[in-house]
PDB file of C-alpha atoms in Angstrom:
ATOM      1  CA  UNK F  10       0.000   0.000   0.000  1.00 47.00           C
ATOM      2  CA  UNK F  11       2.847   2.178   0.972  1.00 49.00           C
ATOM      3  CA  UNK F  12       4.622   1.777  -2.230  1.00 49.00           C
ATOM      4  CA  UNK F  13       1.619   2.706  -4.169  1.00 41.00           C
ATOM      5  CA  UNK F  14       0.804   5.833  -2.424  1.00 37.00           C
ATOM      6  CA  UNK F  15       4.422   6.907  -3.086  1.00 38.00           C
ATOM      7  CA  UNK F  16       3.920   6.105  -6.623  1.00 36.00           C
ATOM      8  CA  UNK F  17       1.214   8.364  -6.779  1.00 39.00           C
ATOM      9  CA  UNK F  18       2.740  11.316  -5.314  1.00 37.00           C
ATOM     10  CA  UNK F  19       5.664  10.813  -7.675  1.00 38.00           C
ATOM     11  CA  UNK F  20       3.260  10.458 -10.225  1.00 38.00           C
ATOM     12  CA  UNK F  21       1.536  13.416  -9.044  1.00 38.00           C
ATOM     13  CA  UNK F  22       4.872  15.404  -8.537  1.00 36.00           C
ATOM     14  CA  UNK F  23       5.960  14.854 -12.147  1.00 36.00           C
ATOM     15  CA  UNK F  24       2.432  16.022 -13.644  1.00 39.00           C
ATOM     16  CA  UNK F  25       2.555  19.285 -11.390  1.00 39.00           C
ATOM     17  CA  UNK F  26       6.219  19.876 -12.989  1.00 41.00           C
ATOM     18  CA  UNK F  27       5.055  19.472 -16.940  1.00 45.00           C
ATOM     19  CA  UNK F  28       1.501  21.073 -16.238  1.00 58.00           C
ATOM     20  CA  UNK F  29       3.043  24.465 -15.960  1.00 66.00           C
ATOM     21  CA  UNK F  30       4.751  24.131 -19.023  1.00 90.00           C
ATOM     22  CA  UNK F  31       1.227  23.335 -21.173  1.00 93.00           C
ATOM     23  CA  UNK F  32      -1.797  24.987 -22.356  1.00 93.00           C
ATOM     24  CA  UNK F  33      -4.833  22.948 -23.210  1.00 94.00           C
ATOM     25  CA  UNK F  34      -6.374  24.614 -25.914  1.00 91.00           C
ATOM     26  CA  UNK F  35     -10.085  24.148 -26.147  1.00 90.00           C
ATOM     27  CA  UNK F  36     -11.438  23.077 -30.023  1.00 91.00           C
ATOM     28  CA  UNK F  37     -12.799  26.409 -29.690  1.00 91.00           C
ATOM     29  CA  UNK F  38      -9.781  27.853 -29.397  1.00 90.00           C
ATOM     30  CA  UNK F  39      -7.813  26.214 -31.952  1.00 92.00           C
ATOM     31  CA  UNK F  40     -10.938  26.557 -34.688  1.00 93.00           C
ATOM     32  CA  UNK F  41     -10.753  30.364 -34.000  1.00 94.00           C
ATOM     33  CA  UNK F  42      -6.948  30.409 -34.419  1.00 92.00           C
ATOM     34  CA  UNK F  43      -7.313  29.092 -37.555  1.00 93.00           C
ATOM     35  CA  UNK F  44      -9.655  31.104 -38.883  1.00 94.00           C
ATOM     36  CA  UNK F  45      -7.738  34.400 -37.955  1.00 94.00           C
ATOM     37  CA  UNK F  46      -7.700  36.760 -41.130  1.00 94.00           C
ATOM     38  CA  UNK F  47      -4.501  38.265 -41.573  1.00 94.00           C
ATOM     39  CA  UNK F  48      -4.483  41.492 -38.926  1.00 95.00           C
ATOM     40  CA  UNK F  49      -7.119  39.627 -36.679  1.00 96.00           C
ATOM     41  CA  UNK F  50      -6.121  39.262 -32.947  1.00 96.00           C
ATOM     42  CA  UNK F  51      -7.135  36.602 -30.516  1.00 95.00           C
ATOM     43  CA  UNK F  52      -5.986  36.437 -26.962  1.00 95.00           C
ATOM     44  CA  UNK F  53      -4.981  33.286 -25.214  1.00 94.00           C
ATOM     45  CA  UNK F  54      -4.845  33.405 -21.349  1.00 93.00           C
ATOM     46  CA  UNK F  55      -2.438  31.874 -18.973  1.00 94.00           C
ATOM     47  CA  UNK F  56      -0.365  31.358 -21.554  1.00 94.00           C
ATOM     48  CA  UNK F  57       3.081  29.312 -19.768  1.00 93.00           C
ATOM     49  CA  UNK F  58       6.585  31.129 -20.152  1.00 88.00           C
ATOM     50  CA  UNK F  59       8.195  27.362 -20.329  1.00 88.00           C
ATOM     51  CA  UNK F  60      10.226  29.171 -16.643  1.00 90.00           C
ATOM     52  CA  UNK F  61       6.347  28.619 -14.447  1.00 90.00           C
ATOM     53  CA  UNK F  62       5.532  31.954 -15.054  1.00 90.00           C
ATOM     54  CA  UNK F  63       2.056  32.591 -16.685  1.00 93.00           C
ATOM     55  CA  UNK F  64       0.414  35.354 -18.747  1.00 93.00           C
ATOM     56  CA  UNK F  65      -2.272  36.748 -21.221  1.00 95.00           C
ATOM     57  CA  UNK F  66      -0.976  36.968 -24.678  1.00 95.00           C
ATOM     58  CA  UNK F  67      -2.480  38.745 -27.918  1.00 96.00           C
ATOM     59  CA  UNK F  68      -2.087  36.851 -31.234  1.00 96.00           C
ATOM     60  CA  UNK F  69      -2.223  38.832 -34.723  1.00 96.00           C
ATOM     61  CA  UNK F  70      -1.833  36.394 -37.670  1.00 96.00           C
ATOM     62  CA  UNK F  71       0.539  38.381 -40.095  1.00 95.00           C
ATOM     63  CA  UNK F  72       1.289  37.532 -43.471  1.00 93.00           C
ATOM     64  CA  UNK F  73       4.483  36.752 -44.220  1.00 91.00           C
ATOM     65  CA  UNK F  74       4.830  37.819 -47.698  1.00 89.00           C
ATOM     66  CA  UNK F  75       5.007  41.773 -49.202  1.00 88.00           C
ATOM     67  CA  UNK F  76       1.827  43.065 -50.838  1.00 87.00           C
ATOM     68  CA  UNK F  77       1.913  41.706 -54.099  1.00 87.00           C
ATOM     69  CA  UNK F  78       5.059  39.097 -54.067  1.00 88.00           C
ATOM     70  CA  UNK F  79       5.071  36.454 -56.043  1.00 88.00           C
ATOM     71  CA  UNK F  80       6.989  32.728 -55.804  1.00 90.00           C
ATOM     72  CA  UNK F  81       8.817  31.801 -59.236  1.00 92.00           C
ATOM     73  CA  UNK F  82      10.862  29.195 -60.025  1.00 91.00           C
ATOM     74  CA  UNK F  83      13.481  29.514 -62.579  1.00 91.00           C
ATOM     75  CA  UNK F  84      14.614  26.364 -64.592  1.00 89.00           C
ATOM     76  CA  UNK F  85      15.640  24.626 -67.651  1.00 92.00           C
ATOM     77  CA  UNK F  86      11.785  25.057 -69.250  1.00 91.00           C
ATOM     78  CA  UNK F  87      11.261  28.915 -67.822  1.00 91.00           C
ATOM     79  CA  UNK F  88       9.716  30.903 -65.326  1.00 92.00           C
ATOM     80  CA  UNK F  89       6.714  28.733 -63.096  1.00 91.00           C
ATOM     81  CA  UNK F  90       4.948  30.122 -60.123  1.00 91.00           C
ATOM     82  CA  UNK F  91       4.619  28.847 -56.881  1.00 92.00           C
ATOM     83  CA  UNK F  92       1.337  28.688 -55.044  1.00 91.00           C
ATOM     84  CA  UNK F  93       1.832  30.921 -51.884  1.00 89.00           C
ATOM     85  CA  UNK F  94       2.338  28.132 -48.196  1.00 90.00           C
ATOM     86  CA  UNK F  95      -1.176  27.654 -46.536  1.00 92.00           C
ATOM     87  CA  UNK F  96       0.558  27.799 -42.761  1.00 94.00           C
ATOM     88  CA  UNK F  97      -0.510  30.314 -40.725  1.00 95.00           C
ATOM     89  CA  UNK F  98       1.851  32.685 -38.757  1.00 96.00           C
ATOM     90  CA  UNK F  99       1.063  34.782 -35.797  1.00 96.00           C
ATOM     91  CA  UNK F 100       2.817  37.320 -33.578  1.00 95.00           C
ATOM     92  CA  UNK F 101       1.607  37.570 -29.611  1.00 95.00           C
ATOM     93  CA  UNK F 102       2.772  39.972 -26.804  1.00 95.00           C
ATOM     94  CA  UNK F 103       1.400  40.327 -23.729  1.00 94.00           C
ATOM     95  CA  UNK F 104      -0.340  44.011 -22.730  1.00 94.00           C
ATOM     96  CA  UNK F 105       3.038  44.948 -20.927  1.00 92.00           C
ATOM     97  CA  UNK F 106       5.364  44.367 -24.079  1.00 91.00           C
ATOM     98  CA  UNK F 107       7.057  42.138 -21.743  1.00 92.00           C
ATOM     99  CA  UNK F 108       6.699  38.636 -23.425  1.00 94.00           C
ATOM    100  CA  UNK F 109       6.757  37.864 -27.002  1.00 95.00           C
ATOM    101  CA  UNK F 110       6.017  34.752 -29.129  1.00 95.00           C
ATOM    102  CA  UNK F 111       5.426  33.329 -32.521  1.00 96.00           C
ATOM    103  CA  UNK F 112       3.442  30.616 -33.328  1.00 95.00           C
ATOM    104  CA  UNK F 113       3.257  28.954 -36.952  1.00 96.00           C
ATOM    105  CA  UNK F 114       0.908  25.517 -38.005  1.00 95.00           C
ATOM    106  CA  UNK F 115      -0.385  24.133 -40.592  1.00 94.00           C
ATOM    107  CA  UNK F 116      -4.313  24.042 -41.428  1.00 92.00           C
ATOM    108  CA  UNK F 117      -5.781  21.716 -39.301  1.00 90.00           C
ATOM    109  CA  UNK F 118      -3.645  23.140 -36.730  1.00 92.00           C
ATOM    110  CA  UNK F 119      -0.618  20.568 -37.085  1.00 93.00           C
ATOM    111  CA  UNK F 120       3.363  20.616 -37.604  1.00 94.00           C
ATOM    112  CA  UNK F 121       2.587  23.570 -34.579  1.00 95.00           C
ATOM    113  CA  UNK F 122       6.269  24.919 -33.894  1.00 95.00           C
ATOM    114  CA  UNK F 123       7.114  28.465 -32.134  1.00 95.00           C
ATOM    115  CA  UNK F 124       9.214  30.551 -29.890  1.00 94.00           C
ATOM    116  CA  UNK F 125       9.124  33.324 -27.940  1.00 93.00           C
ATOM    117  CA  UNK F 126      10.944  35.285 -24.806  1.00 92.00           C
ATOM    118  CA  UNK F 127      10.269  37.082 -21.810  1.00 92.00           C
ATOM    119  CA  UNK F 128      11.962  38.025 -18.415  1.00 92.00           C
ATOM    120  CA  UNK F 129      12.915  34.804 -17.268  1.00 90.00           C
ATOM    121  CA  UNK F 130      14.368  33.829 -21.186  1.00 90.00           C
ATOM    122  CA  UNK F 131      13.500  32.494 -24.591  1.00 89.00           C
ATOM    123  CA  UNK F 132      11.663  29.705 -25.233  1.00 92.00           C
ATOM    124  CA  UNK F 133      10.159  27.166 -27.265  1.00 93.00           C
ATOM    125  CA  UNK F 134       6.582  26.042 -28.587  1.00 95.00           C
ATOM    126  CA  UNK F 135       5.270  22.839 -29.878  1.00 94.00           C
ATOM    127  CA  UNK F 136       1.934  21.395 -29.307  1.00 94.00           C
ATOM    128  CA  UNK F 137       0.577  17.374 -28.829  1.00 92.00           C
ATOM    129  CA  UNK F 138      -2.441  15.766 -28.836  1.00 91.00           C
ATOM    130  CA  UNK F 139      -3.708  12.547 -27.668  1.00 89.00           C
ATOM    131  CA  UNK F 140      -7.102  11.256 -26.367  1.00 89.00           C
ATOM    132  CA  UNK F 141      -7.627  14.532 -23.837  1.00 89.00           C
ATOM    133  CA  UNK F 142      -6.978  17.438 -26.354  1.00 90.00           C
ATOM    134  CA  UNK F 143      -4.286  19.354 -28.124  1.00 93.00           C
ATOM    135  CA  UNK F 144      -1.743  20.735 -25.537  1.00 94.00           C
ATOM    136  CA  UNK F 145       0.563  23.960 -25.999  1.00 94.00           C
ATOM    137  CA  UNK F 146       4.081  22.552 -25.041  1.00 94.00           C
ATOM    138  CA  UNK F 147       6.399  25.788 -23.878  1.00 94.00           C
ATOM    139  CA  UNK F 148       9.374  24.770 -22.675  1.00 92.00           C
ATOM    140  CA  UNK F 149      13.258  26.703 -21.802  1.00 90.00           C
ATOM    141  CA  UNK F 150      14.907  27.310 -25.347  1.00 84.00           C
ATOM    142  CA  UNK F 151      17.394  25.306 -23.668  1.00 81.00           C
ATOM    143  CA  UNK F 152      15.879  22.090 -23.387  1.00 86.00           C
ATOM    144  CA  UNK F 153      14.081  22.260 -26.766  1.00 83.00           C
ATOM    145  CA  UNK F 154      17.522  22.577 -28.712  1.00 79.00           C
ATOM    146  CA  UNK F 155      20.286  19.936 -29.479  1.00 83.00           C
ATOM    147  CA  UNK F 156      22.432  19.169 -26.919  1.00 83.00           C
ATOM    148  CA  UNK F 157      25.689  21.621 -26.933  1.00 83.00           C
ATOM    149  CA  UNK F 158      23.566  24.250 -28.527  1.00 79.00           C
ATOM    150  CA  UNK F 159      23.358  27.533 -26.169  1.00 74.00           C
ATOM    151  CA  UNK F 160      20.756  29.855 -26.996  1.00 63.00           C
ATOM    152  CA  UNK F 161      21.301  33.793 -26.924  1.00 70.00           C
ATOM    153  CA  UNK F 162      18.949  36.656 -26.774  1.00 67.00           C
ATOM    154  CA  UNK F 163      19.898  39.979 -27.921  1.00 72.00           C
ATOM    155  CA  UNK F 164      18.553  42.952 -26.473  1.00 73.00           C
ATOM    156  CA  UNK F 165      16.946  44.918 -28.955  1.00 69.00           C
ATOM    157  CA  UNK F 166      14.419  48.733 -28.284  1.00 63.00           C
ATOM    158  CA  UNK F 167      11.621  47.106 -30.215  1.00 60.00           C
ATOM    159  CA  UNK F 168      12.236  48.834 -33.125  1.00 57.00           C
ATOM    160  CA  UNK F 169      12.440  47.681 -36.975  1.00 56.00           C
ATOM    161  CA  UNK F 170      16.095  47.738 -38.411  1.00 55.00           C
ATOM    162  CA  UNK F 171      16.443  50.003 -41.014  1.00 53.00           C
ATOM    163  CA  UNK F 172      14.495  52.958 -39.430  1.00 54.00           C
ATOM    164  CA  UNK F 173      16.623  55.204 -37.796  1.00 56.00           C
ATOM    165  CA  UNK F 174      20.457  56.006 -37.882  1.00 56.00           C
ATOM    166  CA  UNK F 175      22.238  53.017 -37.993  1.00 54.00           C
ATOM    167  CA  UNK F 176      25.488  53.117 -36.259  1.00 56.00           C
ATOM    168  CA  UNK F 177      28.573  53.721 -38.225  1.00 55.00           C
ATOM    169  CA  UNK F 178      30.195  50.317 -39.150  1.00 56.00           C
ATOM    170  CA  UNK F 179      33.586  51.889 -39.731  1.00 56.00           C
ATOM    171  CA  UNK F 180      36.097  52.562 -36.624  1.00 55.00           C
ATOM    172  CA  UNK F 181      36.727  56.417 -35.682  1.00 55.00           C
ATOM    173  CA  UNK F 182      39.313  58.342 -37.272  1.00 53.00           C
ATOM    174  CA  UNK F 183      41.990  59.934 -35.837  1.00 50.00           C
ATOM    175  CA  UNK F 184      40.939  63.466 -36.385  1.00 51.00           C
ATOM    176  CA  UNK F 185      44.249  65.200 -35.317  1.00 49.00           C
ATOM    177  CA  UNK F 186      46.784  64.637 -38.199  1.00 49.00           C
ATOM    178  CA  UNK F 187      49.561  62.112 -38.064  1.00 49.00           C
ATOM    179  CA  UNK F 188      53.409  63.457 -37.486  1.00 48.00           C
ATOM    180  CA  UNK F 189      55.636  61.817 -39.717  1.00 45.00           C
ATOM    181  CA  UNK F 190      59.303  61.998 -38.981  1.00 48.00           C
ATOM    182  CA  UNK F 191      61.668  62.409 -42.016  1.00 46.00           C
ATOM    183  CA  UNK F 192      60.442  64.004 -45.142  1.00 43.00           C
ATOM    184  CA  UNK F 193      57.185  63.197 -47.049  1.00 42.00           C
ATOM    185  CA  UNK F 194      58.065  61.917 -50.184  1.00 44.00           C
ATOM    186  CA  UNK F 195      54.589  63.528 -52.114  1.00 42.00           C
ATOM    187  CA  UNK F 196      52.565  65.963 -51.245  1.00 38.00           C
ATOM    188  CA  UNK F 197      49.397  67.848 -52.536  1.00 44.00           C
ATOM    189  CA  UNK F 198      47.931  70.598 -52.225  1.00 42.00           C
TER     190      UNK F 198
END
């Protein structure tokens, strides 16, 4: 009997550690994902950090591709066209700015991968399913990667490269002029 109850509590022990790390996502929730129109927003609550941390987070499906781009493929019998991919891609942040993810599936709301960061670090998303539902899996960057593979997050002022003065990629010049000993052997005037 003894050994049973402690089987249980380790049982229990090792659910509490992985259920802070998921999301069950209602059918509701994942039907309403899915049909997100491209600047639509839907909000997912207690969303995990992958670090036990929890929070609200705001996903906008973007588009991935400019206004007008078009896939061609150039070979040996000319140009072809490529129908645009069907996944859909979404950006979330919670109301403080303070945690951001990406999430990216497939209709039908498979091959689910993402990532994201906040305070306590990046992290990764995946998603399973079995008889109970379709799970959010968030989980340290850390753990999601190869082994020997270290992560790194950049700190970054939120805004888009490009916009702005970029800083100068060449090193500072001396700006009082060089001494030469001797005499110069050309000089202009």
């Amino acid at each position: 009997m003894r050994r049973m109850l402690a089987l249980i509590l380790a049982m229990a022990c090792v659910h509490a550690a992985a259920a802070p790390r998921e999301l069950m996502l209602q059918p509701a929730h994942i039907d309403a994902l899915a049909a997100l129109l491209v600047g639509d927003s839907l909000a997912i609550d207690d969303f995990p950090d992958g670090y036990g941390g929890r929070t609200s987070l705001r996903f906008t499906r973007i588009d991935v591709y400019a206004a007008g781009a078009r896939l061609v493929v150039q070979g040996p019998d000319g140009e072809h066209a490529m129908p645009r991919s069907p996944r859909i891609e979404a950006i979330g942040r919670d109301a403080g700015d303070q945690v951001r993810a990406h999430l990216a599936f497939d209709p039908g709301f498979r091959n689910v991968t993402g990532s994201g960061s906040g305070p306590s670090g990046a992290f990764a998303i995946s998603a399973r399913s079995d008889a109970k539902g379709t799970r959010l899996v968030v989980q340290p960057a850390d753990e999601a990667l190869p082994k020997g593979v270290v992560p790194q997050v950049l700190p970054d002022d939120g805004s888009v490269m490009g916009l702005g003065t970029p800083p100068d990629p060449l090193p500072a010049r001396r700006t009082s002029p060089r001494r030469r000993t001797g005499s110069p052997t050309c000089s202009r005037s």
